[in-house]
mmCIF file of C-alpha atoms and ligand atoms in Angstrom:
data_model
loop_
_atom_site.group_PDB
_atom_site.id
_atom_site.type_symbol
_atom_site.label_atom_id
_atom_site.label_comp_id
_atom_site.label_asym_id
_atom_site.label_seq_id
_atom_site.Cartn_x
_atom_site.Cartn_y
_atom_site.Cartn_z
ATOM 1 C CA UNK A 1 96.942 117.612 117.294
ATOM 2 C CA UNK A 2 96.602 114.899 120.195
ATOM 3 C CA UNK A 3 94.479 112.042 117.745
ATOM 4 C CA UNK A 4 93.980 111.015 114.678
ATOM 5 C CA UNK A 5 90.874 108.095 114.331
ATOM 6 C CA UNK A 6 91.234 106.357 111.217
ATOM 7 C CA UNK A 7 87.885 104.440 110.105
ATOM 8 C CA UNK A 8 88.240 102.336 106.830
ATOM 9 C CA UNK A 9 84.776 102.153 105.819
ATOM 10 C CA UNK A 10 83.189 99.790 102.420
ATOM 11 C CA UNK A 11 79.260 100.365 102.266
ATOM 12 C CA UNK A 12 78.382 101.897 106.388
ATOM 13 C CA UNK A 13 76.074 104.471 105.618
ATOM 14 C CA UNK A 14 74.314 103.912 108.143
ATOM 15 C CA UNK A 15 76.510 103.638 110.858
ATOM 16 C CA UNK A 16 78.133 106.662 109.857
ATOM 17 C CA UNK A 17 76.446 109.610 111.344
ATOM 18 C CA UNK A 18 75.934 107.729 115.176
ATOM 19 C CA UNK A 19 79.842 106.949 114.901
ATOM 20 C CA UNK A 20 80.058 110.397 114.391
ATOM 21 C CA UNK A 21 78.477 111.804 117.212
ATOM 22 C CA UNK A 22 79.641 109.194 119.585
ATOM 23 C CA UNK A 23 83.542 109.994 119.162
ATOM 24 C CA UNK A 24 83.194 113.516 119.139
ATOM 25 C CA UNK A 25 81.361 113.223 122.258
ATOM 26 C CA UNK A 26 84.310 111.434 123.828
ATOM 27 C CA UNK A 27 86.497 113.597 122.257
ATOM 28 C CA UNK A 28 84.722 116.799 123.497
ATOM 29 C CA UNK A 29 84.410 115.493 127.322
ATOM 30 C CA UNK A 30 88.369 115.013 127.315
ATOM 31 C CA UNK A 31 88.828 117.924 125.496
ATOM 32 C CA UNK A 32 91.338 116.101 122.608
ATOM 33 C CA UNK A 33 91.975 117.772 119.765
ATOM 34 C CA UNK A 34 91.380 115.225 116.837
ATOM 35 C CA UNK A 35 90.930 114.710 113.226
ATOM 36 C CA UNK A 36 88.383 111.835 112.252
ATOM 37 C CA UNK A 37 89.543 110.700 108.877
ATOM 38 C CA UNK A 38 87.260 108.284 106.839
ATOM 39 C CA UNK A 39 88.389 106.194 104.243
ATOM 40 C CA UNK A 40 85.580 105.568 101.880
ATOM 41 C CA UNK A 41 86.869 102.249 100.096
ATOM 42 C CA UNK A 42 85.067 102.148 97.064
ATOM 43 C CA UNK A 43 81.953 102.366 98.239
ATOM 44 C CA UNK A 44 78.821 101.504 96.299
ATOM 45 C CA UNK A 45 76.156 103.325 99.024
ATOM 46 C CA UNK A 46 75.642 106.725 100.288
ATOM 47 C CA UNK A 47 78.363 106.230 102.600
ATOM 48 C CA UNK A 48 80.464 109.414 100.729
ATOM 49 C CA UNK A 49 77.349 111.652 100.789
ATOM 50 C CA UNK A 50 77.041 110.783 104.325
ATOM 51 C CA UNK A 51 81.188 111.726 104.930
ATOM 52 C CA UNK A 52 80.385 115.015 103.334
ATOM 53 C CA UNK A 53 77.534 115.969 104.983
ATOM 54 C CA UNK A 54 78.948 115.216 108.323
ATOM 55 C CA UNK A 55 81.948 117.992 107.430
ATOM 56 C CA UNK A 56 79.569 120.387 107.102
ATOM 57 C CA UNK A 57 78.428 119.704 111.106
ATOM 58 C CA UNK A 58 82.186 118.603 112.226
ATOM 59 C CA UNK A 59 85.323 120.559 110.504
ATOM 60 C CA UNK A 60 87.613 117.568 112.279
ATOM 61 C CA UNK A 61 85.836 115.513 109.626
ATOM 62 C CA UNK A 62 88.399 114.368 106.870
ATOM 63 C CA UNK A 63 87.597 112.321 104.146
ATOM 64 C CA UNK A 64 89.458 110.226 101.428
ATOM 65 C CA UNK A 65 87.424 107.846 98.973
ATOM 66 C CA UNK A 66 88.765 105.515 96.641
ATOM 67 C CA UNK A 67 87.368 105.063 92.816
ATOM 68 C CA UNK A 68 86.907 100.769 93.666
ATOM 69 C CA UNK A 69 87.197 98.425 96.541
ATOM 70 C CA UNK A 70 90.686 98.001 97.483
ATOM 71 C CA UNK A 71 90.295 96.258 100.583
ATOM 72 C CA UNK A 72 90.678 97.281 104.295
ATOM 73 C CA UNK A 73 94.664 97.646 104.635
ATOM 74 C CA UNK A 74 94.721 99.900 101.355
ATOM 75 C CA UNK A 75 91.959 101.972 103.259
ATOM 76 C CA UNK A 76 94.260 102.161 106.034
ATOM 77 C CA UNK A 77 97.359 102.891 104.052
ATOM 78 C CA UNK A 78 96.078 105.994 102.776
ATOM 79 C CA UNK A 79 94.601 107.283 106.241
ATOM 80 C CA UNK A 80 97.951 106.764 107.788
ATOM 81 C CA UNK A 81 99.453 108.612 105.509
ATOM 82 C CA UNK A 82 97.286 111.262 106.099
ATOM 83 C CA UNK A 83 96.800 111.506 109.865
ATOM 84 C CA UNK A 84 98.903 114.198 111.696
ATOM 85 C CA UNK A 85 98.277 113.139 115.446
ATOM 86 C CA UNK A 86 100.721 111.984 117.612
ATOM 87 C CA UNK A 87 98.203 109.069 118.461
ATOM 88 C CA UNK A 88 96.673 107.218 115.637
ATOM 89 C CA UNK A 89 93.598 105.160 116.479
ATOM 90 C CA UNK A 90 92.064 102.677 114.196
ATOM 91 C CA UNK A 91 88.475 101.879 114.357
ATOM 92 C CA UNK A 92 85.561 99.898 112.543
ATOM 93 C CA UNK A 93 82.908 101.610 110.953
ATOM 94 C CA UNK A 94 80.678 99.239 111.684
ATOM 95 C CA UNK A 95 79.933 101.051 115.403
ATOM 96 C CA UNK A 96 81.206 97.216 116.621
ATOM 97 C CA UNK A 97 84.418 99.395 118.291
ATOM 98 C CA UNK A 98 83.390 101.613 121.085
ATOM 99 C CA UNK A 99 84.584 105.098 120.894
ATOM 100 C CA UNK A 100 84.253 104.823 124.556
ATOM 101 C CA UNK A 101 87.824 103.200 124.763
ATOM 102 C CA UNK A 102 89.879 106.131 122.859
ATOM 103 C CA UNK A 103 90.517 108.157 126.484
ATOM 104 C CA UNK A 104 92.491 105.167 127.680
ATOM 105 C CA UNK A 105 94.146 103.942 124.586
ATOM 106 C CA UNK A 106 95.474 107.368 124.384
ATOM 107 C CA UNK A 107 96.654 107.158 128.043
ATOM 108 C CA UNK A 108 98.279 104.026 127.242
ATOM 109 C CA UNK A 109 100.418 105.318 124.437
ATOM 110 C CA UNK A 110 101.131 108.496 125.858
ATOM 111 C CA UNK A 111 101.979 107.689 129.412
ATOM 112 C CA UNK A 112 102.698 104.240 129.599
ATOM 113 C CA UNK A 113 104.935 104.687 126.528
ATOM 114 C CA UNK A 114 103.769 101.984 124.403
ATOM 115 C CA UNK A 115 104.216 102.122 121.029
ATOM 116 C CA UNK A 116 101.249 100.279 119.793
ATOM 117 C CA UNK A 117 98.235 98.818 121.935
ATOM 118 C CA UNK A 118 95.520 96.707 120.140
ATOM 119 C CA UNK A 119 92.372 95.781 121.782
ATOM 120 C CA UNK A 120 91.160 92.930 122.611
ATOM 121 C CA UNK A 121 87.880 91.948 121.942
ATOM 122 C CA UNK A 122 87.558 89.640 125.015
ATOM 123 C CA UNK A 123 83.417 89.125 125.185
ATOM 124 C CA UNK A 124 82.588 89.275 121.414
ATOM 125 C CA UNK A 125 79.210 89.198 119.766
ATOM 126 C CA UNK A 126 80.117 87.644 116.487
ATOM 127 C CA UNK A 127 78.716 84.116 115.524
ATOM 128 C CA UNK A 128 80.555 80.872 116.802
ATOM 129 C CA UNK A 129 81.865 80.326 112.922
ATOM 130 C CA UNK A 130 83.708 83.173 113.293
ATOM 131 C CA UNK A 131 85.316 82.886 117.339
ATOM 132 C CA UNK A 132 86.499 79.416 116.612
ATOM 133 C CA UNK A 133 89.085 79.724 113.692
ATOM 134 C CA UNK A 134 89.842 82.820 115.436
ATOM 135 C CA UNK A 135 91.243 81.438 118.754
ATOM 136 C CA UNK A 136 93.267 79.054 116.481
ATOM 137 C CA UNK A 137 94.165 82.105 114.325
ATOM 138 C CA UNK A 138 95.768 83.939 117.377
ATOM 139 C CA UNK A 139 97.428 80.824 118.487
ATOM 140 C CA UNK A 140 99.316 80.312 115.016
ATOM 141 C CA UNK A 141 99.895 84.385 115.014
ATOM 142 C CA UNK A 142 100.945 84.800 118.698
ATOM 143 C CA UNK A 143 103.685 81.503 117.944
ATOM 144 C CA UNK A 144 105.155 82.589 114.379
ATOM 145 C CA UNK A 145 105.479 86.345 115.696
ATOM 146 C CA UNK A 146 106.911 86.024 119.163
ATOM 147 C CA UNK A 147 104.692 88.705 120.601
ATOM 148 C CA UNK A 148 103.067 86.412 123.234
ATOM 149 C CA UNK A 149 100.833 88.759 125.209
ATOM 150 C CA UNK A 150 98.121 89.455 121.748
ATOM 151 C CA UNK A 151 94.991 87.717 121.723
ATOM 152 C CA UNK A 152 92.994 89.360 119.296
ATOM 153 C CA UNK A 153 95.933 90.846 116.644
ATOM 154 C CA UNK A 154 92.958 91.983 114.371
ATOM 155 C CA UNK A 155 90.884 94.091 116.146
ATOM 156 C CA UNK A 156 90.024 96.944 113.902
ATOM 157 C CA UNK A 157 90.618 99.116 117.178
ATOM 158 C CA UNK A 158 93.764 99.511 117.714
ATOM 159 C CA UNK A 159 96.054 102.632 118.969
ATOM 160 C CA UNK A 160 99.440 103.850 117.717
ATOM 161 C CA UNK A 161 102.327 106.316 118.012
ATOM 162 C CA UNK A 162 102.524 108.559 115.114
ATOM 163 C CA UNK A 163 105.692 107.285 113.605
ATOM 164 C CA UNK A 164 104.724 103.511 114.322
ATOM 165 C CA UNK A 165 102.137 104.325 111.301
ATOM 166 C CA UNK A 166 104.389 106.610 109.483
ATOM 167 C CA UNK A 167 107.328 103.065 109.082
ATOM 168 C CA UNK A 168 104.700 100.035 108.808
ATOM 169 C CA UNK A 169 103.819 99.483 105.161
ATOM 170 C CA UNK A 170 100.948 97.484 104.866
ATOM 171 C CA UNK A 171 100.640 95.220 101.738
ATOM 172 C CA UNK A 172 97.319 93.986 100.479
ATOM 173 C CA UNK A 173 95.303 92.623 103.363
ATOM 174 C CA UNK A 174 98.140 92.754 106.002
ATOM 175 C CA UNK A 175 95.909 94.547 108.154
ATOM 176 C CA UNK A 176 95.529 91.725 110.125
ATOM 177 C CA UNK A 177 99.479 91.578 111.460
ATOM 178 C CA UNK A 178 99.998 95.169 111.940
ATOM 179 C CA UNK A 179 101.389 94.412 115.392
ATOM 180 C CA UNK A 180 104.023 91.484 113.533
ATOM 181 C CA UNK A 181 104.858 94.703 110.698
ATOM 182 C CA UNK A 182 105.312 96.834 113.941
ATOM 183 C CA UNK A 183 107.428 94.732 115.734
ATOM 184 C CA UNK A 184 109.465 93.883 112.681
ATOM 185 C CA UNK A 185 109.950 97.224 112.201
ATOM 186 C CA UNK A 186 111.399 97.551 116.067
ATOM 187 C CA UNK A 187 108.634 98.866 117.528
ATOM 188 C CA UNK A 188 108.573 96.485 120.242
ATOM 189 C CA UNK A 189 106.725 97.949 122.669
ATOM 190 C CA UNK A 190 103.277 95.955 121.802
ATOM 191 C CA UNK A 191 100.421 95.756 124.863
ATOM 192 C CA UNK A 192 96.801 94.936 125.045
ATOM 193 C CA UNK A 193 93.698 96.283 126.455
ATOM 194 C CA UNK A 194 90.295 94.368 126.741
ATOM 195 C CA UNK A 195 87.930 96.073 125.099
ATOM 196 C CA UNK A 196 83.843 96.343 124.330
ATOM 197 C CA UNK A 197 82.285 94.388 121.643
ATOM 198 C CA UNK A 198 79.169 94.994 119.923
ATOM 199 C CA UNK A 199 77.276 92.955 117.625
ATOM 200 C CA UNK A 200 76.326 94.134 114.222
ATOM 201 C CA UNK A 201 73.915 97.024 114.133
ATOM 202 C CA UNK A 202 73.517 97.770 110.510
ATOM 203 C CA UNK A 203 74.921 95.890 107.200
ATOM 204 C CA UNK A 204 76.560 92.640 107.400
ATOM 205 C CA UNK A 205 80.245 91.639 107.811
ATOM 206 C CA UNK A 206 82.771 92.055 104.737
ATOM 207 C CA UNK A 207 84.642 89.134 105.478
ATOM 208 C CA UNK A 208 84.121 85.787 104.988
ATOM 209 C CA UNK A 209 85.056 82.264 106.199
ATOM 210 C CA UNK A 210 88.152 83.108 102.884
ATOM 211 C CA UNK A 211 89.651 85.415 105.542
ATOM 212 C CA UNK A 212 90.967 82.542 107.459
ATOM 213 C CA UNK A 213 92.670 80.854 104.437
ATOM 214 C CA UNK A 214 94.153 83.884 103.649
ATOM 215 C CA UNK A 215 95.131 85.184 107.234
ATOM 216 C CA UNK A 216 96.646 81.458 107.326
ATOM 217 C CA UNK A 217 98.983 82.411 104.311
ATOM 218 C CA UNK A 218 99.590 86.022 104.778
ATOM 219 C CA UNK A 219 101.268 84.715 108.064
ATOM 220 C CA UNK A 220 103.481 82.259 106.353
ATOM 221 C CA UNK A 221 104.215 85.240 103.795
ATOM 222 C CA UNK A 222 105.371 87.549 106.751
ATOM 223 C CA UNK A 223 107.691 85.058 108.191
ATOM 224 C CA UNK A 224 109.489 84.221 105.176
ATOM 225 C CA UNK A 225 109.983 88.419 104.379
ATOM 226 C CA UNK A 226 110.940 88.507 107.912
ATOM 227 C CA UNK A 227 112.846 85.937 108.431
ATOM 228 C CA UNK A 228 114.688 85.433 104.799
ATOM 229 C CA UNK A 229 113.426 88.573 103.221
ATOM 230 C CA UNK A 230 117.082 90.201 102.846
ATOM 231 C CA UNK A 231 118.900 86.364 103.198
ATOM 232 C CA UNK A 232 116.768 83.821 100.733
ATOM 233 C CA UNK A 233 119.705 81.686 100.189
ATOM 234 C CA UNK A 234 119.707 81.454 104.382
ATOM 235 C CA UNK A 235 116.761 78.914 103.693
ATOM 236 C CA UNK A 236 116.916 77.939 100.569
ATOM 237 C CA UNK A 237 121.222 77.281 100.302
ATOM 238 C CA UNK A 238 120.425 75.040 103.603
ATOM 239 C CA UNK A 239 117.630 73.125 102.540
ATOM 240 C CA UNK A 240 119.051 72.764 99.183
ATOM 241 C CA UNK A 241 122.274 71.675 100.539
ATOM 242 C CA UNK A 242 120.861 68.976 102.869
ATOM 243 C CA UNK A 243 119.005 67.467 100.572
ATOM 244 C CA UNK A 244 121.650 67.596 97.652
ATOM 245 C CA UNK A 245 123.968 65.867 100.283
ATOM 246 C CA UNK A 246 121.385 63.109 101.321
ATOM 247 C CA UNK A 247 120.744 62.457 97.635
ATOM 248 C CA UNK A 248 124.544 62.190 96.844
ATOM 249 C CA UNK A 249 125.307 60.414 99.666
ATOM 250 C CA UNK A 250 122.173 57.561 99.062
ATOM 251 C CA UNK A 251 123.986 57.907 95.477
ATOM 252 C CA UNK A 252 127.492 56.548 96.830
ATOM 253 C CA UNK A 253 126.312 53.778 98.936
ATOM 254 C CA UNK A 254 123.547 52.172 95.471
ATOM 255 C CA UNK A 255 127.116 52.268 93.431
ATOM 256 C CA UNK A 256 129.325 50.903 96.115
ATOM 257 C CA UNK A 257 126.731 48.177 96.493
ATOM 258 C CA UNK A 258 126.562 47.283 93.167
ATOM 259 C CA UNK A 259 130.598 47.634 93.048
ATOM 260 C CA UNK A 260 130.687 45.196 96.035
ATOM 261 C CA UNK A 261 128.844 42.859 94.960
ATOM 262 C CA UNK A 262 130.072 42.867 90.953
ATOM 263 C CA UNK A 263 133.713 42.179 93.188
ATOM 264 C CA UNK A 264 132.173 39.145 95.192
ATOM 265 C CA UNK A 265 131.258 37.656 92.234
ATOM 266 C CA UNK A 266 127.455 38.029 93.973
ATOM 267 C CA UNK A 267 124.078 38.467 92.112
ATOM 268 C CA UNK A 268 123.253 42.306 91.071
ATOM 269 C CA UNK A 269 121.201 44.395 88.865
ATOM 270 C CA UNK A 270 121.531 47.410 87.604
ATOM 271 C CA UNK A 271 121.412 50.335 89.794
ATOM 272 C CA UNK A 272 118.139 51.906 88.249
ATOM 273 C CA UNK A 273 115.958 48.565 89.901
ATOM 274 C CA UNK A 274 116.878 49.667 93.140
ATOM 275 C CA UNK A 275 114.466 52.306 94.708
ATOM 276 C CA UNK A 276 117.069 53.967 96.618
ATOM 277 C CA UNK A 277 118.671 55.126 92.824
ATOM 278 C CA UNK A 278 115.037 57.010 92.877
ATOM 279 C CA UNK A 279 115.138 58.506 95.961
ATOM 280 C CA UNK A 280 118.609 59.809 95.312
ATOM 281 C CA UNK A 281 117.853 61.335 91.989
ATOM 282 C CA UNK A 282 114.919 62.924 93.563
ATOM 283 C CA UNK A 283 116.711 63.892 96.211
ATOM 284 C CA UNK A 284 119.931 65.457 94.258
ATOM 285 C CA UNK A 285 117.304 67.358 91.892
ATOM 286 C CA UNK A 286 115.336 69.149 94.223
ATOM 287 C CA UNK A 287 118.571 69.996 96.434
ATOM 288 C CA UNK A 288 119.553 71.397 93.103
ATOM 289 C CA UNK A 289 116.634 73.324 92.530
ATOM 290 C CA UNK A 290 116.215 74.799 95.847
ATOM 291 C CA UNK A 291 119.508 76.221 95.775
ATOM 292 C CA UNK A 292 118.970 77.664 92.596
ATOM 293 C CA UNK A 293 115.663 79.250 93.750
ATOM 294 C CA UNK A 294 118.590 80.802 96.913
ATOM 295 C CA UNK A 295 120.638 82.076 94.300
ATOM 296 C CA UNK A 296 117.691 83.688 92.564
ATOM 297 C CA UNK A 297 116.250 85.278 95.582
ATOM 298 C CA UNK A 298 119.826 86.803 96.181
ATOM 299 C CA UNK A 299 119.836 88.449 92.917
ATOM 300 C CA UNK A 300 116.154 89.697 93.377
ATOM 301 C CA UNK A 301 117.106 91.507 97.017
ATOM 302 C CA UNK A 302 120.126 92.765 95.452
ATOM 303 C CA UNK A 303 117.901 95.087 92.821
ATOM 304 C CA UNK A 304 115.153 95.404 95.528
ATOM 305 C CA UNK A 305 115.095 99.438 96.773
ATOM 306 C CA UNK A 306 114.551 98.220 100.325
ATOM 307 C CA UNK A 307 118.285 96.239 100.432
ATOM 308 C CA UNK A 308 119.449 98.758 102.632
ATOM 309 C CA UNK A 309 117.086 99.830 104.400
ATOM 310 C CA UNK A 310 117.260 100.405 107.604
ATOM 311 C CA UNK A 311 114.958 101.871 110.642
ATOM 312 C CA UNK A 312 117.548 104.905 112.288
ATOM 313 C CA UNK A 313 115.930 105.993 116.058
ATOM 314 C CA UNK A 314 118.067 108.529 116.833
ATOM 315 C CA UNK A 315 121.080 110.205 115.433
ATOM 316 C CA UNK A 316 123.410 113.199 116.103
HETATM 317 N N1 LIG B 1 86.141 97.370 105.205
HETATM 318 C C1 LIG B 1 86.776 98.137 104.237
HETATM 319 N N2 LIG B 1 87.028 97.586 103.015
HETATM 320 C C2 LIG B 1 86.681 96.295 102.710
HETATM 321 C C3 LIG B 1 86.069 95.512 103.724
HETATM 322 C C4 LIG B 1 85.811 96.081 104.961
HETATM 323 O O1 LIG B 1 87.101 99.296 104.472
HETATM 324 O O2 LIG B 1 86.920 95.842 101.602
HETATM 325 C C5 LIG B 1 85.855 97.969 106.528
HETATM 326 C C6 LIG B 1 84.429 97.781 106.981
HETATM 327 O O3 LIG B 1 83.560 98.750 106.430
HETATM 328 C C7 LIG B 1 84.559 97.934 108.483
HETATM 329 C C8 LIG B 1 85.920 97.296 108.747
HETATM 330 O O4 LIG B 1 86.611 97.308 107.501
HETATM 331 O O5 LIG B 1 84.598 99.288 108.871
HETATM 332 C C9 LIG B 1 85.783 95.879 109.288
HETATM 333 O O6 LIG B 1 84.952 95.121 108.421
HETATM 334 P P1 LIG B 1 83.810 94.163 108.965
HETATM 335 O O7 LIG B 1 83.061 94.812 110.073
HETATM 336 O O8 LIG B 1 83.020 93.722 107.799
HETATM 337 O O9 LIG B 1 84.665 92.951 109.511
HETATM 338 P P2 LIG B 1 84.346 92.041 110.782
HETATM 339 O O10 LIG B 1 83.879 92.925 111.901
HETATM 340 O O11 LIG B 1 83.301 91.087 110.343
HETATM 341 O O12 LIG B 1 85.657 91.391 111.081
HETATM 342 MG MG1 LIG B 2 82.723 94.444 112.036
#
């Protein structure tokens, strides 16, 4: 099978059937042999009855429906899982992706040998609330992940190899780093094509202004796993150090001050009036702690299944 469109979908019904049509007219004209799998997440509209029906007209048509709302990388979770093309695309159900962009996509992976290509929603129709925080988004995303040529790294339409979906496990709402999960996974073949935009047609957005809070600390989540995820005391033994050492040294010179001047027959206090005693305490307690919290994490990766786990390409 050449493609597999995966469309995570919470309360579309009526965008359904037209999405439908359009991408098996695409798919028809280039004569791909797809699957369209829908991923009903939880919803509380018609939107199954309308997934059913529209088997009955297209036998690509695959469904999957969860009991609740899970969220949109669950949805996708379960439709990777599923899909048996060697090109996975994602798309929105919300007919805001153009179907009109799967020929190339496809291209793109196939012949250009990329291992994942997200689009890039360079025009967009989406209130000014929205385009804002996202430019800054990007910014922060494009910096912390080192893949410098994404703008837009959560367009819902987005094109994969098979086994790029097949490795990337996507946690609750990661869906918005997929190309970070894919590049820490070593596929680092990442590109970018600008694609169409539509507005809105039917229902309203699922998101809210809460996505960029959360975007904001799913990033710094996906460094530290990245980064530290296997090493913890990497960070934490070397911030913990440092400080322990700052506090210990600020320690030595308050006593050798107080030892100095006790010799020189000079006025002095006891060491707890001076406010560098303070910071050195401070200091020496948190060092303390944050090595502790290194020593902890070690023993957590040592029991964690994924210890020694490693991606194998090839092998003979
Ligand atoms: N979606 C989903 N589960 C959710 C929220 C959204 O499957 O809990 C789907 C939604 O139906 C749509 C896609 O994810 O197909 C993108 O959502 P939306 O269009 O609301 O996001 P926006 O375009 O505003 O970023
Ligand atoms: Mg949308």
């Amino acid at each position: 099978m050449d493609i597999s469109v995966v469309i995570p979908l919470y309360n579309e019904e009526e965008s359904l059937p037209e999405l439908q049509a359009w991408i098996d007219r695409v798919m028809r004209e280039h004569g791909f042999d797809y699957e369209a799998i829908y991923v009903d997440d939880g919803s509380t509209d018609g939107s199954w009855q309308v997934i059913n029906s529209l088997r009955e007209q297209y036998p690509q048509v695959r469904g999957i429906s969860f009991r609740r709302n899970y969220g949109k990388s669950p949805a996708l979770n379960v439709g990777f899982a599923k899909a048996q093309g060697n090109v996975v695309i994602t798309m929105d159900a919300d007919l805001q992706d153009s179907p009109d962009e799967i020929p190339e996509l496809y291209r793109m992976i196939t012949v250009d040998g990329y291992d994942l290509v997200s689009g890039y929603k360079k025009k967009r129709y989406d209130p000014l609330s929205k385009t804002i925080p996202t430019k800054l988004f990007n910014a922060t995303a494009r910096r912390v992940s080192g893949i410098k040529n994404l703008h837009d790294f959560n367009c819902g339409l987005k094109a994969y190899k098979q086994k790029v979906v097949k490795h990337i496990e996507l946690g609750a709402d990661m869906h918005r780093y997929i190309p970070y999960l894919a590049k820490l996974a070593g596929f680092g073949k990442i590109g970018e094509k600008v694609v169409h935009h539509q507005a809105r047609k039917y229902g309203k957005t699922k998101f809210g202004l809460d996505r960029f809070v959360n975007g904001y600390l799913d990033l710094a989540t996906l460094w530290f796993t990245g980064k530290f995820g296997k090493k913890p005391m990497h960070l934490f033994g070397l911030l913990g150090s440092l400080m322990f050492f700052l506090g210990f040294v600020a320690v030595i010179i308050v006593g050798a001050l107080k030892l100095y001047n006790m010799h020189h027959g000079n006025h002095y206090t006891l060491v707890t009036n001076s406010p560098y005693f303070y910071l050195a305490l401070t200091l020496m307690l948190l060092g303390s702690q944050l090595f502790l919290a290194g020593f902890i994490g070690e023993l957590i990766v040592r029991n964690s299944t994924l210890r020694n786990h490693y991606e194998v390409e090839e092998e003979f």
